[in-house]
C-alpha cells in the first residue's frame, strides 16, 4: 500500500524529557501493573519489561521484518535470551536498568530509548573520561577531594580502568556501530544510579608521580546538575540559542531543535532575527553554524535556518534531490498511536495534519489486516539534479561546527548544511542514527521504566544506517569554548569542498566511505 507522505517530525528527546506515559501509547499503557508501596521485585520487573520490549518491537517496529537489516531480527531473539538471564539476577534498580538497557542498547539504534522512572543518581565528587591516548583521567573535580584534575585512573576494587568501563558502561551507553563515541560514553563510569551494588568502592589514581588511593563517598546529585557535569567532563559546550558575535566571528547557535508548542517562540524569534540580519551576516568575514550539544528535535527548524540564511531556492535544490521514501510498519498499535496524534492535532486546530495522520492510520490498519508488513510512502516532488547550483550569498567564510552529540534532526541539518555553497564542516565527528525514525512510546508494564521506538524506516537516506559525518578539519583539542573556537577558525586556511553540484559529484559521505558517486539522497 502507498500514500503520499507528509513527514511527521517526532523528536527523540521529547521521549526522555516530556514523559512517555503522557503520549498515550495504547498497548504499553494497557499492560501497566498497579503500583503498590511494597518493595519492588526487581527481577520480576526486569523480566516483565523485557518481554514487553520484545513483543512491542516484534509487532510494531519496522526492524524485525526489514530485509535490509537481518541483524535487528537476530538481536531481537538473541538479546532477549541474554537479557532475561541477566534479569533473573536483578536485586536493585540499577540491576533492572542494566538488564533492560543491555537489551535495548544491543539493537545499536539510538532511537530505541529506555530509561527508568524516578531515577536517583549519585557521584563521588569527580568524573573521568577516557582520552585519545587510551588513559582514563579525572576531568571534573568538586575541589574538595585529594584526586586532582588530570589524575589517571589505574583501577578500582581489583579491576583496571578498561575492565570497569567494559562492565559498567560500554554495554549500556555505547553504540558499537559508532567507534568514536566509546570514549565520550566513558564519562558515565562514576555516575551510577543510587545504591548500585556494582559501583566502585575504592580506586587508585596516579598523579604527579605518586599513587593516590581513594575510598568512594557517594552523594546524591540532581539529574540537571549531573547532565551539566557530564557535558563538561566530555569537553562539550552547549551554547545558548541565538545569534551572537565573538570579535569578528558570528555564531548562529543552535543547541537543540527541540521546540514544540509554546517553546517554539524562541526559535521563531531567532529565525526572524536571522532574516533581519541576513545582509550583515552575508558581509561578515566569519560565520559559524553552531550545533554543539544538539541532539535533535524537529528537523523542520534546521531547514528553516538554512532558508533564512541562504534563501529558499538553495535549500529546495538540496532537499528536492533527497529521496523521502519510507516504509511504515503496519500494525493495529501503530494505527492507534497515529489516531491519538491525529486527535491532538485536531484539538490544536491543525486540520491538515490531523487528516494526514488519520489517513495514514487507516492505511496501516488495513495493511496489518492483510498481513502486510509495511505501508510505503513516496515523494515525487523532486528537483532535477541538473538544476544550476545557487551561488553563496556570503562574502566571507561559513563553517558548520559539530561535536559528538549531533544526532537525529541535527544530522538532518548537516545533510543540508554540508551541501550549501561555501560551507566547511569543522569540529568533531558527529554522532549517527539508525534509518528507523518517527518515535512513539510509553511506560512499561512494571511501571519502573519507559520505552520509545520508531514506526518507520527510510529506504534511500543520504547517510547509511549509523553513518556519521567526519569534519573536513578536526578540533585540535581542549575545551570548545566560543572564544577558543573563534580564535581557531580565524586561523584556518582550508576551503570548502565542492559537494552536491551537478558539475561536481564528489562526496565525502562521512565515517564509512569517501569517493565519487551520484548526488546523495537523505531523509528528514
XYZ file of C-alpha atoms in Angstrom:
524
model
C 0.000 0.000 0.000
C 1.191 3.533 -0.722
C 0.346 7.022 0.419
C 1.943 10.319 -0.460
C 3.696 11.431 2.721
C 3.514 14.441 4.905
C 6.526 13.955 7.204
C 5.865 13.748 10.923
C 8.766 15.144 12.904
C 8.706 13.353 16.235
C 11.733 14.411 18.323
C 13.587 11.749 20.274
C 14.406 13.953 23.247
C 10.720 14.503 23.871
C 10.593 10.850 24.811
C 13.013 11.367 27.647
C 12.040 14.823 28.789
C 8.303 15.113 28.297
C 7.354 11.764 29.799
C 6.447 8.786 27.682
C 3.293 7.907 29.561
C 1.711 11.167 28.500
C 1.927 10.090 24.872
C -0.918 7.670 25.428
C 0.759 4.638 23.828
C -2.218 2.255 23.803
C -0.697 -1.202 24.292
C 2.036 -0.296 26.756
C -0.352 1.745 28.872
C -2.846 -1.125 28.955
C -0.186 -3.550 30.185
C 0.879 -1.428 33.152
C 0.506 -3.069 36.521
C -0.920 -1.123 39.505
C 1.796 0.350 41.716
C 1.965 -0.553 45.377
C 4.057 0.742 48.237
C 5.732 -2.596 48.921
C 9.337 -3.232 47.896
C 9.887 -3.788 44.197
C 10.741 -7.272 42.965
C 13.385 -6.055 40.535
C 13.949 -9.452 38.946
C 10.250 -9.826 38.160
C 10.028 -6.218 36.932
C 13.000 -6.689 34.603
C 11.668 -9.941 33.136
C 8.195 -8.456 32.649
C 9.514 -5.382 30.894
C 11.987 -7.268 28.707
C 9.117 -9.404 27.438
C 7.111 -6.220 26.813
C 10.002 -4.650 24.892
C 10.353 -7.822 22.860
C 6.655 -8.049 21.964
C 6.323 -4.330 21.250
C 9.305 -4.219 18.877
C 8.394 -7.525 17.244
C 4.882 -6.376 16.403
C 5.344 -2.633 15.792
C 8.934 -1.687 14.932
C 9.966 -1.660 11.237
C 13.172 -3.561 12.045
C 12.069 -7.186 12.554
C 10.678 -7.737 9.005
C 13.285 -5.461 7.364
C 15.117 -7.405 4.619
C 17.890 -4.782 4.701
C 18.698 -5.349 8.388
C 18.866 -9.007 9.314
C 20.861 -8.134 12.423
C 17.854 -6.417 14.011
C 15.679 -9.541 13.883
C 18.564 -11.699 15.085
C 19.242 -9.497 18.128
C 15.529 -9.319 18.912
C 15.686 -13.034 19.711
C 19.280 -13.451 20.876
C 19.269 -10.331 23.010
C 16.006 -11.316 24.661
C 17.533 -14.567 25.878
C 20.604 -12.816 27.265
C 18.550 -10.070 28.874
C 16.184 -12.496 30.593
C 19.136 -14.387 32.049
C 20.503 -11.134 33.478
C 17.057 -10.074 34.681
C 16.650 -13.138 36.878
C 19.601 -11.928 38.985
C 18.360 -8.350 39.422
C 18.084 -7.152 43.018
C 18.215 -3.363 42.599
C 17.009 -0.586 40.326
C 20.488 -0.480 38.780
C 20.367 -4.229 38.043
C 16.923 -3.755 36.483
C 18.270 -0.897 34.351
C 21.275 -2.928 33.168
C 19.144 -5.923 32.216
C 16.680 -3.918 30.120
C 19.132 -1.315 28.829
C 21.582 -4.007 27.760
C 18.815 -5.414 25.565
C 17.669 -2.128 24.023
C 21.208 -0.820 23.524
C 22.150 -4.017 21.732
C 19.979 -3.044 18.776
C 22.504 -0.280 18.020
C 19.619 2.051 17.299
C 19.736 5.384 19.109
C 16.009 5.840 18.558
C 15.216 2.822 20.723
C 15.328 4.526 24.085
C 14.847 3.042 27.541
C 15.030 4.850 30.865
C 13.994 4.180 34.421
C 11.231 6.029 36.217
C 12.035 8.149 39.273
C 15.770 7.708 38.804
C 18.131 8.943 41.518
C 21.778 9.363 40.586
C 24.960 9.584 42.633
C 28.557 10.658 42.076
C 31.742 10.574 44.191
C 32.694 14.219 43.632
C 34.593 13.632 40.401
C 34.108 12.329 36.861
C 36.534 10.743 34.442
C 36.915 10.411 30.684
C 38.995 8.133 28.520
C 41.296 10.301 26.418
C 42.733 9.827 22.938
C 45.756 8.035 24.419
C 43.537 5.386 25.997
C 44.039 6.631 29.556
C 41.085 7.329 31.825
C 41.651 10.638 33.606
C 39.807 12.874 36.048
C 38.198 15.716 34.086
C 35.771 17.077 36.715
C 36.577 17.538 40.389
C 34.445 19.148 43.077
C 37.597 20.649 44.576
C 37.181 19.030 47.980
C 38.944 15.776 47.086
C 42.532 14.612 47.065
C 42.125 13.332 43.500
C 43.464 16.158 41.287
C 42.336 17.035 37.788
C 44.270 15.028 35.208
C 44.952 12.146 37.591
C 44.926 8.807 35.768
C 42.557 6.101 36.987
C 44.502 2.867 37.445
C 41.618 0.747 38.700
C 39.018 0.070 41.362
C 38.404 -2.947 43.585
C 40.899 -5.095 41.687
C 39.722 -4.211 38.169
C 41.627 -1.909 35.816
C 40.000 1.091 34.141
C 39.231 -0.666 30.854
C 37.628 -3.611 32.633
C 35.457 -1.234 34.657
C 34.271 0.542 31.525
C 33.505 -2.739 29.799
C 31.483 -3.985 32.763
C 29.673 -0.797 33.809
C 29.433 1.476 30.766
C 30.011 0.119 27.273
C 27.165 -2.421 27.010
C 24.649 0.211 28.121
C 25.909 3.614 26.962
C 27.886 2.969 23.769
C 26.529 2.190 20.307
C 29.154 -0.208 18.992
C 28.471 0.909 15.409
C 29.965 4.318 16.263
C 33.548 3.678 17.455
C 34.464 7.269 18.282
C 31.606 7.556 20.777
C 33.072 4.977 23.144
C 35.434 7.473 24.768
C 32.650 10.054 25.109
C 30.441 7.455 26.820
C 33.215 6.738 29.349
C 32.172 9.797 31.404
C 29.324 7.714 32.877
C 31.705 5.444 34.828
C 31.244 7.371 38.067
C 27.602 8.395 37.555
C 25.599 5.341 38.666
C 22.054 5.014 39.864
C 21.759 5.363 43.622
C 22.932 2.399 45.702
C 24.146 0.450 42.690
C 25.718 -2.728 44.115
C 28.372 -2.631 41.382
C 29.537 0.942 41.953
C 33.255 1.153 42.828
C 34.267 1.259 46.485
C 37.981 2.077 46.426
C 40.012 3.349 43.473
C 43.653 4.059 42.747
C 44.968 7.004 40.731
C 48.394 8.200 39.668
C 49.083 11.909 39.917
C 52.367 13.777 39.775
C 54.361 10.577 40.051
C 52.580 9.164 43.087
C 49.713 6.737 43.642
C 46.597 8.047 45.361
C 44.125 5.595 46.899
C 40.630 6.985 47.328
C 37.631 5.485 49.162
C 34.395 6.411 47.363
C 31.893 8.609 49.191
C 28.775 8.616 47.061
C 26.487 11.644 47.103
C 23.070 12.149 45.514
C 23.086 14.575 42.590
C 20.193 16.052 40.624
C 19.777 14.904 37.010
C 20.121 18.505 35.832
C 23.435 19.085 37.593
C 24.744 15.676 36.573
C 23.907 16.373 32.924
C 25.810 19.650 33.106
C 28.832 17.972 34.712
C 28.803 15.111 32.192
C 28.856 17.653 29.344
C 31.822 19.384 30.948
C 33.585 16.060 31.539
C 33.268 15.296 27.823
C 34.661 18.706 26.969
C 31.346 19.609 25.387
C 29.980 23.128 25.277
C 26.278 23.786 24.874
C 25.744 27.343 23.611
C 22.682 29.464 24.206
C 20.184 29.630 21.353
C 20.662 32.824 19.411
C 22.849 34.999 17.213
C 25.980 36.258 18.902
C 29.306 37.808 17.964
C 32.746 36.937 19.363
C 35.051 39.553 17.938
C 34.677 39.339 14.160
C 33.180 35.825 14.278
C 29.388 35.424 14.198
C 27.815 32.364 15.813
C 24.374 31.128 14.784
C 23.980 28.982 17.902
C 21.560 26.057 17.625
C 21.960 23.863 20.742
C 18.732 21.968 20.003
C 15.892 21.664 17.523
C 13.607 20.563 20.350
C 10.977 23.279 20.022
C 7.304 22.408 20.196
C 4.159 24.359 21.078
C 4.959 27.239 23.468
C 8.728 26.745 23.288
C 8.655 27.326 19.527
C 8.512 31.091 20.094
C 12.235 31.177 20.918
C 13.149 29.502 17.639
C 10.716 31.650 15.683
C 12.322 34.753 17.196
C 15.770 33.572 16.091
C 14.551 32.936 12.546
C 13.095 36.444 12.438
C 16.415 37.847 13.647
C 18.399 35.871 11.061
C 16.244 37.227 8.257
C 16.607 40.759 9.580
C 20.395 40.418 9.965
C 20.969 38.434 6.754
C 22.760 41.241 4.888
C 25.073 41.864 7.828
C 25.882 38.167 8.112
C 26.445 37.865 4.367
C 29.071 40.611 4.623
C 30.794 39.131 7.700
C 34.262 37.563 7.461
C 33.382 34.505 9.551
C 30.010 32.899 10.276
C 29.565 29.692 12.285
C 26.523 27.412 12.070
C 26.979 26.122 15.601
C 25.219 22.876 16.556
C 27.335 21.939 19.571
C 25.235 19.951 22.025
C 22.386 19.499 19.547
C 20.948 16.006 19.947
C 17.997 16.550 17.613
C 14.353 17.557 17.731
C 12.193 18.824 14.887
C 14.027 18.609 11.550
C 11.970 21.401 10.028
C 13.734 24.013 12.180
C 17.104 23.212 10.622
C 15.657 23.587 7.146
C 14.145 26.930 8.167
C 17.508 28.179 9.460
C 19.208 27.257 6.191
C 16.495 29.036 4.193
C 16.765 32.163 6.339
C 20.489 32.366 5.578
C 20.725 31.035 2.011
C 17.246 31.538 0.590
C 14.541 29.051 -0.314
C 15.985 28.176 -3.734
C 19.336 26.931 -2.412
C 17.735 24.710 0.222
C 14.953 23.443 -2.016
C 17.512 22.399 -4.607
C 19.235 20.233 -1.990
C 16.133 18.829 -0.336
C 14.445 18.299 -3.705
C 17.136 15.788 -4.676
C 16.715 13.762 -1.500
C 14.609 10.619 -1.611
C 11.968 10.603 1.120
C 10.724 7.040 0.512
C 9.713 5.405 3.785
C 8.060 2.204 4.911
C 5.728 2.478 7.910
C 5.367 -0.677 9.982
C 1.791 -1.857 9.612
C 0.171 -2.735 12.937
C -3.030 -2.007 14.815
C -0.992 -0.478 17.633
C 0.810 1.964 15.323
C -2.535 2.846 13.759
C -3.967 3.584 17.219
C -0.936 5.723 18.018
C -1.371 7.777 14.848
C -5.057 8.259 15.599
C -4.078 9.598 19.008
C -1.678 12.056 17.324
C -4.465 12.990 14.905
C -6.824 13.800 17.775
C -4.187 16.022 19.367
C -3.595 17.799 16.047
C -7.347 18.301 15.632
C -7.624 19.871 19.078
C -4.735 22.199 18.192
C -6.501 23.325 15.031
C -4.003 21.536 12.751
C -6.632 20.100 10.447
C -4.342 19.133 7.566
C -2.016 17.332 9.952
C -4.956 15.562 11.582
C -6.282 14.384 8.202
C -2.871 13.100 7.191
C -2.399 11.096 10.376
C -5.916 9.693 10.238
C -5.459 8.601 6.629
C -2.121 7.009 7.442
C -3.627 5.208 10.447
C -6.339 3.742 8.246
C -3.738 2.532 5.740
C -1.666 0.882 8.477
C -4.692 -0.849 9.918
C -5.828 -2.187 6.557
C -2.317 -3.392 5.671
C -2.000 -5.160 9.021
C -5.304 -6.982 8.447
C -3.953 -8.242 5.123
C -0.734 -9.454 6.783
C 1.397 -6.836 5.024
C 4.499 -5.660 6.887
C 4.644 -2.089 5.590
C 2.812 0.851 4.089
C 5.125 2.597 1.631
C 5.176 6.343 1.118
C 6.989 8.021 -1.743
C 7.557 11.656 -2.652
C 7.585 12.707 -6.274
C 8.301 16.376 -5.531
C 11.955 16.479 -6.605
C 14.307 18.936 -8.270
C 16.286 17.805 -11.300
C 19.927 17.039 -10.497
C 20.927 19.213 -13.439
C 19.397 22.342 -11.883
C 22.057 25.069 -11.667
C 23.621 25.452 -8.214
C 22.834 28.594 -6.282
C 25.823 30.836 -5.525
C 26.625 31.553 -1.897
C 25.335 34.918 -0.651
C 28.189 35.042 1.883
C 31.280 37.115 1.133
C 33.263 35.580 3.983
C 33.739 32.062 5.254
C 30.977 29.863 6.642
C 31.589 26.905 8.947
C 29.377 24.100 10.213
C 30.605 23.363 13.754
C 29.689 19.961 15.227
C 30.601 17.842 18.211
C 29.954 14.173 19.001
C 26.426 14.968 20.256
C 24.967 15.866 16.841
C 22.283 13.273 16.065
C 18.824 12.813 14.602
C 17.452 16.197 13.433
C 20.914 17.722 13.899
C 22.224 15.264 11.309
C 19.336 16.185 9.038
C 20.523 19.791 9.284
C 24.074 18.625 8.486
C 22.712 16.823 5.401
C 21.676 20.250 4.132
C 24.431 22.477 5.557
C 27.306 20.368 4.195
C 25.852 20.803 0.699
C 25.286 24.539 0.864
C 27.780 26.501 -1.255
C 30.924 27.525 0.595
C 30.245 25.724 3.894
C 33.185 23.935 5.558
C 32.447 21.295 8.187
C 34.730 21.644 11.230
C 34.865 20.400 14.814
C 34.388 16.792 15.877
C 32.806 13.801 14.133
C 29.051 13.741 14.612
C 27.062 11.033 16.245
C 24.982 8.783 13.980
C 21.500 7.359 13.896
C 19.703 4.359 12.536
C 17.446 4.583 9.496
C 14.488 3.904 11.795
C 12.681 7.084 12.805
C 9.387 8.702 13.912
C 9.102 7.660 17.514
C 6.343 6.785 19.893
C 6.466 5.130 23.280
C 5.042 4.691 26.728
C 5.509 3.338 30.201
C 6.446 -0.328 30.507
C 4.148 -2.784 32.349
C 6.059 -2.805 35.653
C 5.793 0.970 35.934
C 9.551 1.108 36.543
C 10.696 2.211 33.088
C 9.785 3.806 29.767
C 10.352 2.723 26.174
C 10.493 4.693 22.935
C 10.784 3.165 19.482
C 10.357 4.029 15.804
C 7.456 3.272 13.487
C 9.025 3.803 10.056
C 12.228 3.194 8.105
C 13.893 5.365 5.464
C 14.863 3.440 2.360
C 17.190 5.797 0.483
C 18.667 8.155 3.031
C 21.849 10.069 2.240
C 23.510 8.562 5.303
C 23.626 4.808 5.691
C 22.451 3.198 8.904
C 24.572 4.571 11.779
C 26.791 6.552 9.415
C 28.307 9.721 10.814
C 29.880 12.818 9.296
C 33.609 13.412 9.573
C 34.584 17.123 9.582
C 36.954 18.500 6.953
C 39.039 19.906 9.818
C 39.053 18.376 13.301
C 39.043 20.372 16.503
C 42.606 20.238 17.882
C 41.522 19.513 21.454
C 40.725 21.294 24.680
C 37.554 22.991 25.855
C 35.447 24.009 22.857
C 34.509 27.453 24.200
C 33.203 30.231 21.955
C 36.406 32.225 22.342
C 38.634 29.229 21.617
C 36.576 28.265 18.574
C 36.662 31.838 17.234
C 40.479 32.025 17.532
C 40.868 28.638 15.868
C 38.568 29.349 12.932
C 40.224 32.664 12.150
C 43.495 30.813 11.669
C 42.184 28.115 9.319
C 43.162 28.196 5.662
C 41.024 25.276 4.446
C 38.471 25.997 1.737
C 35.070 24.461 1.245
C 34.872 21.097 -0.535
C 32.706 21.155 -3.605
C 29.765 18.983 -2.580
C 26.432 18.359 -4.198
C 26.751 20.244 -7.503
C 25.691 18.540 -10.699
C 29.070 19.691 -12.083
C 30.936 18.051 -9.210
C 29.533 14.824 -7.776
C 32.426 14.012 -5.453
C 31.036 13.496 -1.962
C 32.572 12.839 1.438
C 29.977 10.502 2.905
C 31.176 10.716 6.481
C 32.577 7.987 8.664
C 32.128 4.970 6.418
C 33.241 5.793 2.907
C 34.692 8.552 0.760
C 34.718 8.734 -3.009
C 32.945 9.704 -6.182
C 29.278 8.927 -6.645
C 25.898 10.329 -7.603
C 24.256 13.196 -5.790
C 23.233 11.740 -2.421
C 19.766 11.318 -1.019
C 18.634 11.894 2.524
C 15.729 11.928 4.967
C 14.170 14.425 7.268
